PDB file of C-alpha atoms in Angstrom:
ATOM      1  CA  UNK G 266      17.786  -6.386   3.587  1.00 87.00           C
ATOM      2  CA  UNK G 267      14.982  -8.601   2.369  1.00 91.00           C
ATOM      3  CA  UNK G 268      14.340 -10.332   5.699  1.00 94.00           C
ATOM      4  CA  UNK G 269      14.141  -7.021   7.526  1.00 94.00           C
ATOM      5  CA  UNK G 270      11.696  -5.556   4.990  1.00 94.00           C
ATOM      6  CA  UNK G 271       9.553  -8.687   5.167  1.00 95.00           C
ATOM      7  CA  UNK G 272       9.527  -8.571   8.968  1.00 97.00           C
ATOM      8  CA  UNK G 273       8.638  -4.877   8.948  1.00 96.00           C
ATOM      9  CA  UNK G 274       5.823  -5.444   6.466  1.00 96.00           C
ATOM     10  CA  UNK G 275       4.467  -8.337   8.546  1.00 97.00           C
ATOM     11  CA  UNK G 276       4.481  -6.064  11.599  1.00 98.00           C
ATOM     12  CA  UNK G 277       2.722  -3.352   9.572  1.00 97.00           C
ATOM     13  CA  UNK G 278      -0.002  -5.824   8.609  1.00 97.00           C
ATOM     14  CA  UNK G 279      -0.439  -6.920  12.228  1.00 98.00           C
ATOM     15  CA  UNK G 280      -0.828  -3.295  13.301  1.00 97.00           C
ATOM     16  CA  UNK G 281      -3.381  -2.777  10.534  1.00 97.00           C
ATOM     17  CA  UNK G 282      -5.303  -5.838  11.666  1.00 97.00           C
ATOM     18  CA  UNK G 283      -5.521  -4.380  15.168  1.00 97.00           C
ATOM     19  CA  UNK G 284      -6.497  -0.879  13.963  1.00 95.00           C
ATOM     20  CA  UNK G 285      -8.100  -1.325  10.515  1.00 95.00           C
ATOM     21  CA  UNK G 286      -9.590   2.172  10.339  1.00 93.00           C
ATOM     22  CA  UNK G 287      -6.555   4.084  11.586  1.00 95.00           C
ATOM     23  CA  UNK G 288      -5.112   6.129   8.733  1.00 95.00           C
ATOM     24  CA  UNK G 289      -1.529   5.862   9.954  1.00 96.00           C
ATOM     25  CA  UNK G 290      -1.680   2.053  10.094  1.00 97.00           C
ATOM     26  CA  UNK G 291      -3.118   1.951   6.577  1.00 97.00           C
ATOM     27  CA  UNK G 292      -0.490   4.309   5.163  1.00 97.00           C
ATOM     28  CA  UNK G 293       2.372   2.468   6.856  1.00 97.00           C
ATOM     29  CA  UNK G 294       1.184  -0.904   5.529  1.00 97.00           C
ATOM     30  CA  UNK G 295       0.672   0.461   2.011  1.00 97.00           C
ATOM     31  CA  UNK G 296       4.101   2.104   2.037  1.00 95.00           C
ATOM     32  CA  UNK G 297       5.675  -1.096   3.374  1.00 96.00           C
ATOM     33  CA  UNK G 298       4.147  -3.139   0.574  1.00 96.00           C
ATOM     34  CA  UNK G 299       5.472  -0.636  -1.948  1.00 93.00           C
ATOM     35  CA  UNK G 300       8.979  -0.724  -0.476  1.00 93.00           C
ATOM     36  CA  UNK G 301       9.018  -4.519  -0.542  1.00 93.00           C
ATOM     37  CA  UNK G 302       7.770  -4.484  -4.142  1.00 91.00           C
ATOM     38  CA  UNK G 303      10.434  -2.014  -5.230  1.00 88.00           C
ATOM     39  CA  UNK G 304      13.267  -3.822  -3.484  1.00 91.00           C
ATOM     40  CA  UNK G 305      12.657  -7.559  -3.721  1.00 91.00           C
ATOM     41  CA  UNK G 306       9.125  -8.747  -4.425  1.00 91.00           C
ATOM     42  CA  UNK G 307       7.485  -7.035  -7.417  1.00 91.00           C
ATOM     43  CA  UNK G 308       4.266  -8.986  -6.859  1.00 91.00           C
ATOM     44  CA  UNK G 309       3.748  -6.979  -3.655  1.00 93.00           C
ATOM     45  CA  UNK G 310       2.752  -4.041  -5.847  1.00 95.00           C
ATOM     46  CA  UNK G 311      -0.708  -5.601  -5.945  1.00 95.00           C
ATOM     47  CA  UNK G 312      -0.801  -5.518  -2.150  1.00 96.00           C
ATOM     48  CA  UNK G 313       0.182  -1.859  -2.212  1.00 96.00           C
ATOM     49  CA  UNK G 314      -2.568  -1.097  -4.724  1.00 96.00           C
ATOM     50  CA  UNK G 315      -5.166  -2.907  -2.621  1.00 97.00           C
ATOM     51  CA  UNK G 316      -4.076  -1.035   0.502  1.00 97.00           C
ATOM     52  CA  UNK G 317      -4.177   2.353  -1.221  1.00 97.00           C
ATOM     53  CA  UNK G 318      -7.583   1.497  -2.710  1.00 96.00           C
ATOM     54  CA  UNK G 319      -8.734   0.780   0.820  1.00 96.00           C
ATOM     55  CA  UNK G 320      -7.360   4.152   1.895  1.00 96.00           C
ATOM     56  CA  UNK G 321      -9.269   5.780  -0.963  1.00 95.00           C
ATOM     57  CA  UNK G 322     -12.459   4.410   0.588  1.00 96.00           C
ATOM     58  CA  UNK G 323     -11.549   5.383   4.156  1.00 94.00           C
ATOM     59  CA  UNK G 324     -10.166   8.839   3.378  1.00 95.00           C
ATOM     60  CA  UNK G 325     -11.110   9.786  -0.185  1.00 94.00           C
ATOM     61  CA  UNK G 326     -10.087  13.417   0.172  1.00 95.00           C
ATOM     62  CA  UNK G 327      -6.663  12.759   1.727  1.00 96.00           C
ATOM     63  CA  UNK G 328      -4.104  14.544  -0.477  1.00 96.00           C
ATOM     64  CA  UNK G 329      -1.654  11.609  -0.645  1.00 94.00           C
ATOM     65  CA  UNK G 330      -4.010   8.783  -1.542  1.00 95.00           C
ATOM     66  CA  UNK G 331      -4.904   9.557  -5.161  1.00 94.00           C
ATOM     67  CA  UNK G 332      -1.386  10.494  -6.354  1.00 95.00           C
ATOM     68  CA  UNK G 333       0.138   7.368  -4.834  1.00 94.00           C
ATOM     69  CA  UNK G 334      -2.599   5.148  -6.190  1.00 94.00           C
ATOM     70  CA  UNK G 335      -2.323   6.707  -9.651  1.00 93.00           C
ATOM     71  CA  UNK G 336       1.441   6.157  -9.578  1.00 92.00           C
ATOM     72  CA  UNK G 337       0.959   2.493  -8.732  1.00 93.00           C
ATOM     73  CA  UNK G 338      -1.618   2.083 -11.487  1.00 93.00           C
ATOM     74  CA  UNK G 339       0.892   3.512 -13.962  1.00 91.00           C
ATOM     75  CA  UNK G 340       3.543   1.065 -12.791  1.00 88.00           C
ATOM     76  CA  UNK G 341       1.298  -1.896 -13.566  1.00 89.00           C
ATOM     77  CA  UNK G 342      -0.161  -0.165 -16.633  1.00 86.00           C
ATOM     78  CA  UNK G 343      -3.802  -0.254 -15.633  1.00 74.00           C
ATOM     79  CA  UNK G 344      -6.295   2.523 -15.224  1.00 67.00           C
ATOM     80  CA  UNK G 345      -8.613   2.827 -12.251  1.00 66.00           C
ATOM     81  CA  UNK G 346     -12.184   1.729 -12.779  1.00 63.00           C
ATOM     82  CA  UNK G 347     -14.413   4.422 -14.161  1.00 51.00           C
ATOM     83  CA  UNK G 348     -11.614   6.500 -15.668  1.00 53.00           C
TER      84      UNK G 348
END
């Protein structure tokens, strides 16, 4: 439910705050923002985009980052800078 997803996302953000460069923490937070956006809070899509953009800086060659970020850009109908 909504409260559980919010609580999980808040926990994900706390974990990210503790370990900001850990890939797993970044992916979990980005995924959590996306789940919350899809289920209850569409405005969280911007959080998901920001988190995946951060991942693109931390791990630019990771095979999941670009496809997920491109999918989010399509959802909000924007194109990434420079493309």
